[in-house]
Short mmCIF file of C-alpha atoms in Angstrom, two decimals:
data_model
loop_
_atom_site.label_atom_id
_atom_site.label_comp_id
_atom_site.label_asym_id
_atom_site.label_seq_id
_atom_site.Cartn_x
_atom_site.Cartn_y
_atom_site.Cartn_z
CA MET A 1 114.80 78.37 69.95
CA ASP A 2 113.64 81.81 71.04
CA PHE A 3 112.54 82.23 74.65
CA MET A 4 109.54 84.23 73.37
CA THR A 5 107.51 82.75 70.52
CA ASP A 6 105.52 84.55 67.83
CA ARG A 7 102.37 83.41 69.60
CA ASP A 8 103.59 85.04 72.81
CA VAL A 9 104.19 88.29 70.91
CA GLN A 10 100.67 88.14 69.49
CA LYS A 11 99.15 87.60 72.94
CA TYR A 12 101.14 90.51 74.38
CA MET A 13 99.97 92.79 71.59
CA GLU A 14 96.33 91.72 71.92
CA ASP A 15 95.97 91.45 75.70
CA GLY A 16 98.63 93.86 76.97
CA TYR A 17 100.41 91.14 78.94
CA VAL A 18 101.79 87.63 78.58
CA VAL A 19 103.16 85.00 80.99
CA LEU A 20 106.38 83.25 79.95
CA ASP A 21 107.68 80.24 81.87
CA GLY A 22 111.32 79.39 82.53
CA LEU A 23 113.14 82.71 82.50
CA LEU A 24 115.15 81.70 85.59
CA THR A 25 116.06 78.38 87.14
CA SER A 26 114.92 77.58 90.66
CA GLN A 27 118.50 78.02 91.86
CA GLU A 28 118.75 81.48 90.28
CA CYS A 29 115.53 82.49 92.02
CA ASP A 30 116.86 81.25 95.36
CA GLU A 31 120.13 83.15 94.87
CA LEU A 32 118.24 86.41 94.28
CA ARG A 33 116.12 85.82 97.37
CA GLN A 34 119.18 84.96 99.48
CA ARG A 35 120.96 88.11 98.35
CA MET A 36 117.91 90.18 99.29
CA ALA A 37 117.82 88.55 102.73
CA GLU A 38 121.43 89.68 103.19
CA ILE A 39 120.56 93.24 102.12
CA VAL A 40 117.66 93.35 104.57
CA ASP A 41 119.77 91.93 107.39
CA ARG A 42 122.21 94.81 106.95
CA MET A 43 119.68 97.61 106.51
CA ASP A 44 119.82 100.46 108.97
CA VAL A 45 116.58 102.39 108.68
CA PRO A 46 116.53 105.94 110.06
CA GLU A 47 113.33 106.69 111.93
CA HIS A 48 112.27 109.40 109.48
CA CYS A 49 112.48 106.84 106.67
CA ARG A 50 109.93 104.52 108.21
CA ILE A 51 107.18 105.37 105.75
CA THR A 52 104.55 102.92 104.54
CA PHE A 53 103.76 102.18 100.90
CA SER A 54 100.27 102.02 99.44
CA THR A 55 98.55 102.52 96.09
CA ASN A 56 95.44 103.95 97.73
CA HIS A 57 95.13 107.50 96.33
CA ASP A 58 95.26 109.57 99.52
CA GLU A 59 97.83 107.41 101.23
CA GLN A 60 100.11 107.59 98.20
CA LEU A 61 100.12 111.33 98.36
CA LYS A 62 100.74 111.35 102.11
CA ALA A 63 103.27 108.55 102.44
CA GLN A 64 105.14 108.67 99.14
CA GLY A 65 104.76 112.18 97.88
CA ASN A 66 105.49 113.92 101.17
CA ALA A 67 108.56 111.77 101.67
CA ASP A 68 111.70 112.97 99.94
CA TYR A 69 112.99 109.49 100.71
CA PHE A 70 110.71 108.04 98.04
CA ILE A 71 111.04 110.70 95.37
CA THR A 72 114.85 110.59 95.47
CA SER A 73 115.11 106.79 95.45
CA GLY A 74 115.48 106.31 91.69
CA ASP A 75 119.27 106.04 91.85
CA LYS A 76 119.49 104.32 95.23
CA ILE A 77 118.50 101.15 97.09
CA ARG A 78 115.87 102.06 99.68
CA PHE A 79 113.36 100.30 101.90
CA PHE A 80 109.55 100.63 101.93
CA PHE A 81 107.42 98.97 104.59
CA GLU A 82 104.02 97.36 104.99
CA LYS A 83 101.38 99.06 107.12
CA GLY A 84 101.28 98.31 110.81
CA VAL A 85 104.78 96.91 111.23
CA PHE A 86 106.01 99.72 113.52
CA ASP A 87 104.75 100.64 116.96
CA GLU A 88 104.14 104.20 118.15
CA LYS A 89 107.84 104.57 118.92
CA GLY A 90 108.86 103.52 115.43
CA GLU A 91 110.17 100.12 116.53
CA PHE A 92 109.55 96.91 114.59
CA MET A 93 106.52 94.91 115.75
CA VAL A 94 107.39 92.01 113.40
CA PRO A 95 110.75 90.53 112.34
CA LYS A 96 112.30 93.00 109.91
CA GLN A 97 112.47 90.35 107.17
CA ARG A 98 108.66 90.25 107.36
CA SER A 99 108.18 94.03 107.55
CA LEU A 100 109.00 95.13 104.03
CA ASN A 101 106.69 95.85 101.13
CA LYS A 102 109.50 96.43 98.65
CA VAL A 103 113.12 97.43 98.12
CA GLY A 104 113.90 99.79 95.22
CA HIS A 105 114.63 101.41 92.85
CA ALA A 106 118.17 100.79 91.51
CA LEU A 107 118.91 97.14 92.27
CA HIS A 108 119.69 96.70 88.55
CA VAL A 109 122.65 99.08 88.93
CA TYR A 110 124.23 98.34 92.30
CA GLU A 111 123.56 94.63 92.88
CA PRO A 112 125.50 92.31 90.53
CA LEU A 113 123.07 89.38 90.71
CA TYR A 114 120.11 91.61 89.85
CA LYS A 115 122.08 93.40 87.14
CA LYS A 116 122.96 90.05 85.56
CA VAL A 117 119.31 88.96 85.44
CA THR A 118 118.17 92.34 84.09
CA HIS A 119 120.65 92.22 81.20
CA SER A 120 120.38 88.46 80.59
CA PRO A 121 120.35 87.17 77.00
CA LYS A 122 116.73 86.01 77.40
CA ILE A 123 115.63 89.49 78.51
CA GLN A 124 117.57 91.21 75.73
CA GLY A 125 116.21 88.74 73.19
CA THR A 126 112.65 89.30 74.40
CA ALA A 127 113.03 93.08 74.03
CA LYS A 128 114.39 92.66 70.51
CA LYS A 129 111.56 90.29 69.62
CA LEU A 130 109.09 92.99 70.65
CA GLY A 131 110.85 95.59 68.52
CA PHE A 132 112.69 97.58 71.17
CA VAL A 133 115.52 99.47 69.42
CA SER A 134 117.14 101.45 72.25
CA PRO A 135 115.56 100.27 75.50
CA VAL A 136 116.71 101.78 78.79
CA ILE A 137 116.03 100.55 82.32
CA LEU A 138 113.92 102.96 84.37
CA GLN A 139 113.73 101.31 87.78
CA SER A 140 113.81 97.97 89.58
CA MET A 141 112.20 96.58 92.72
CA PHE A 142 112.09 93.51 94.91
CA ILE A 143 108.49 93.03 96.08
CA PHE A 144 107.87 90.81 99.10
CA LYS A 145 104.08 90.38 99.34
CA GLN A 146 104.49 89.18 102.89
CA PRO A 147 102.41 86.22 104.15
CA GLY A 148 99.30 87.35 105.99
CA ILE A 149 100.00 91.08 105.66
CA GLY A 150 101.09 91.61 102.04
CA GLY A 151 98.93 94.54 101.00
CA GLU A 152 96.49 94.86 98.13
CA VAL A 153 97.69 96.71 95.03
CA THR A 154 94.65 98.49 93.63
CA PRO A 155 93.89 98.60 89.88
CA HIS A 156 96.34 100.85 88.08
CA GLN A 157 98.30 101.44 84.90
CA ASP A 158 102.08 101.75 85.12
CA ALA A 159 102.04 104.69 82.69
CA THR A 160 100.21 106.69 85.38
CA PHE A 161 103.54 106.80 87.18
CA LEU A 162 105.95 106.31 84.24
CA TYR A 163 104.55 108.63 81.57
CA THR A 164 106.03 109.02 78.10
CA GLU A 165 105.19 110.88 74.93
CA PRO A 166 104.06 109.07 72.92
CA LEU A 167 102.47 106.45 75.16
CA GLY A 168 103.16 102.77 74.55
CA ARG A 169 106.91 102.95 75.20
CA VAL A 170 107.08 101.36 78.66
CA MET A 171 107.00 97.66 79.57
CA GLY A 172 107.23 96.01 82.97
CA LEU A 173 108.92 92.65 83.52
CA TRP A 174 107.64 90.88 86.63
CA ILE A 175 109.74 87.85 87.58
CA ALA A 176 108.29 85.33 90.04
CA LEU A 177 110.98 84.16 92.48
CA GLU A 178 108.36 81.89 94.08
CA ASP A 179 105.13 80.49 92.68
CA ALA A 180 102.63 83.36 92.35
CA THR A 181 99.12 81.97 92.85
CA VAL A 182 95.59 83.21 93.37
CA ASN A 183 96.07 82.43 97.06
CA ASN A 184 99.24 84.44 97.68
CA GLY A 185 98.49 87.48 95.54
CA CYS A 186 99.27 86.90 91.86
CA LEU A 187 98.56 89.60 89.29
CA TRP A 188 95.14 90.10 87.68
CA PHE A 189 94.64 91.89 84.34
CA ILE A 190 91.88 93.33 82.19
CA PRO A 191 92.90 91.93 78.79
CA GLY A 192 92.95 94.53 76.04
CA SER A 193 92.75 97.49 78.44
CA HIS A 194 96.06 98.84 77.11
CA ASN A 195 94.27 100.25 74.06
CA SER A 196 92.30 102.96 75.88
CA GLY A 197 95.02 105.37 77.02
CA ILE A 198 95.39 106.41 80.66
CA SER A 199 92.93 108.19 82.93
CA ARG A 200 95.29 109.88 85.38
CA ARG A 201 98.91 110.72 86.07
CA MET A 202 101.06 111.11 89.16
CA VAL A 203 103.18 114.24 88.68
CA ARG A 204 105.74 116.23 90.61
CA THR A 205 104.36 119.45 92.04
CA PRO A 206 106.23 122.77 91.66
CA LYS A 207 109.36 123.05 93.78
CA GLY A 208 108.73 124.30 97.28
CA THR A 209 105.15 123.01 97.43
CA PHE A 210 103.66 120.07 99.31
CA PRO A 211 102.80 117.34 98.74
CA LEU A 212 105.76 116.63 96.46
CA THR A 213 103.51 114.75 94.04
CA ASP A 214 99.87 114.93 93.07
CA PHE A 215 97.46 113.18 90.73
CA THR A 216 95.95 114.76 87.64
CA GLY A 217 92.94 113.29 85.88
CA ARG A 218 90.51 110.93 87.56
CA GLU A 219 90.73 107.52 89.20
CA GLN A 220 88.77 104.96 87.21
CA THR A 221 86.56 102.27 88.66
CA TYR A 222 86.68 98.84 87.07
CA ASP A 223 84.34 95.87 86.93
CA ASP A 224 85.85 93.05 88.98
CA GLU A 225 84.44 90.49 86.55
CA LYS A 226 86.69 91.80 83.78
CA PHE A 227 89.88 90.87 85.62
CA VAL A 228 91.66 87.63 84.68
CA ALA A 229 94.15 85.95 87.02
CA ALA A 230 97.73 85.47 85.81
CA PRO A 231 99.41 82.89 88.07
CA VAL A 232 103.11 82.34 87.39
CA LYS A 233 105.41 79.47 88.23
CA LYS A 234 108.67 80.13 90.05
CA GLY A 235 111.17 81.42 87.51
CA GLY A 236 108.53 82.69 85.09
CA VAL A 237 108.03 86.28 83.98
CA VAL A 238 105.02 88.43 83.14
CA LEU A 239 105.49 91.09 80.47
CA ILE A 240 103.25 94.06 81.29
CA HIS A 241 102.32 96.78 78.80
CA GLY A 242 102.54 100.23 80.37
CA GLU A 243 98.84 100.95 79.87
CA VAL A 244 97.24 97.60 80.75
CA VAL A 245 95.08 97.72 83.88
CA HIS A 246 96.23 95.29 86.56
CA ARG A 247 96.03 94.68 90.28
CA SER A 248 96.84 92.13 92.96
CA ALA A 249 94.90 91.12 96.06
CA GLU A 250 96.12 90.98 99.63
CA ASN A 251 98.21 87.97 100.53
CA THR A 252 96.14 86.21 103.18
CA SER A 253 98.04 82.94 102.77
CA GLU A 254 100.96 81.59 104.77
CA ASP A 255 103.27 81.85 101.75
CA SER A 256 105.25 84.87 100.62
CA ARG A 257 105.22 85.93 96.96
CA HIS A 258 108.67 87.30 96.24
CA VAL A 259 109.14 89.06 92.91
CA TYR A 260 111.90 90.91 91.10
CA THR A 261 110.44 93.47 88.71
CA PHE A 262 111.80 96.23 86.52
CA HIS A 263 110.60 98.58 83.78
CA LEU A 264 112.01 99.26 80.33
CA MET A 265 111.39 102.26 78.08
CA GLU A 266 112.03 102.53 74.36
CA SER A 267 114.18 105.67 74.32
CA GLN A 268 114.29 106.19 70.57
CA ASP A 269 111.93 109.05 69.57
CA THR A 270 110.48 109.08 73.11
CA ARG A 271 110.12 111.95 75.56
CA TRP A 272 110.36 110.99 79.24
CA SER A 273 108.12 113.37 81.13
CA PRO A 274 109.98 115.81 83.41
CA ASP A 275 106.85 115.70 85.61
CA ASN A 276 107.31 112.01 86.47
CA TRP A 277 108.30 111.25 90.07
CA LEU A 278 111.23 109.18 88.77
CA GLN A 279 113.99 111.19 87.11
CA PRO A 280 117.42 110.20 85.84
CA THR A 281 120.35 111.91 87.53
CA GLU A 282 123.78 113.00 86.38
CA GLU A 283 125.21 110.22 88.52
CA LEU A 284 122.79 107.66 87.11
CA PRO A 285 121.25 108.22 83.68
CA PHE A 286 118.82 105.46 82.66
CA PRO A 287 121.17 102.63 81.59
CA SER A 288 120.82 100.84 78.26
CA LEU A 289 119.39 97.32 78.37
CA TYR A 290 121.50 96.10 75.49
CA THR A 291 125.05 95.25 76.48
CA LYS A 292 127.85 93.86 74.35
#
């Protein structure tokens, strides 16, 4: 029996997202979380790398774009922090396990457990079911959504940051390593919003100019009433079309909401924009999803 049914495919095509239960076992989720705890325990963060991550427009430009640390992280494993976790001297004000927003962007390459999940038969089968011919993996992240301080992710479309010509070639896979609920910051979507293109892009600026990235186009405003919650059980996955509008609220609960997420692109007859912040390197071209 296929992990993804024909009905699931139909919902993905119509709504721009679908929730699938049972991608991973509870034990597999715990193993991924334990491995991340080990990575965080060993991290040594230089003071100049202590930047905060936000999807608020101005703060993105300041914190991400101005930081070479972010823009060169596509082929590395790097650490991005929540707001307010460092004091004026750059020292942790909270335990470092509770300080992180995310770790990215090449876990799928350098960490065997994450690589195994990314290339799992269920993932490969799902891509084939959706018609991916030559999918490549663009990036991967572990997102913490820390209890009490896990920040809001404002409404956005992934293709704003991961732009292709033509559009419609990128899909996110968002794997819940713990239950993702309305209380701890699950995703919310505007169903069908993937059919209207994108309103803005984040692009690299010319070499030698600052900030290193900028936005073109305009930031849309959305009616809150159009958003539909998408809670996910531990071990489930959300498939996210590159143009569907989605967001998540702050985590004001006492529970974390750990997630492993990565993005695929259909590479056949697709042009990856050289203006995107994320670029393949000679050392690490975008790896194929399909493995023998």
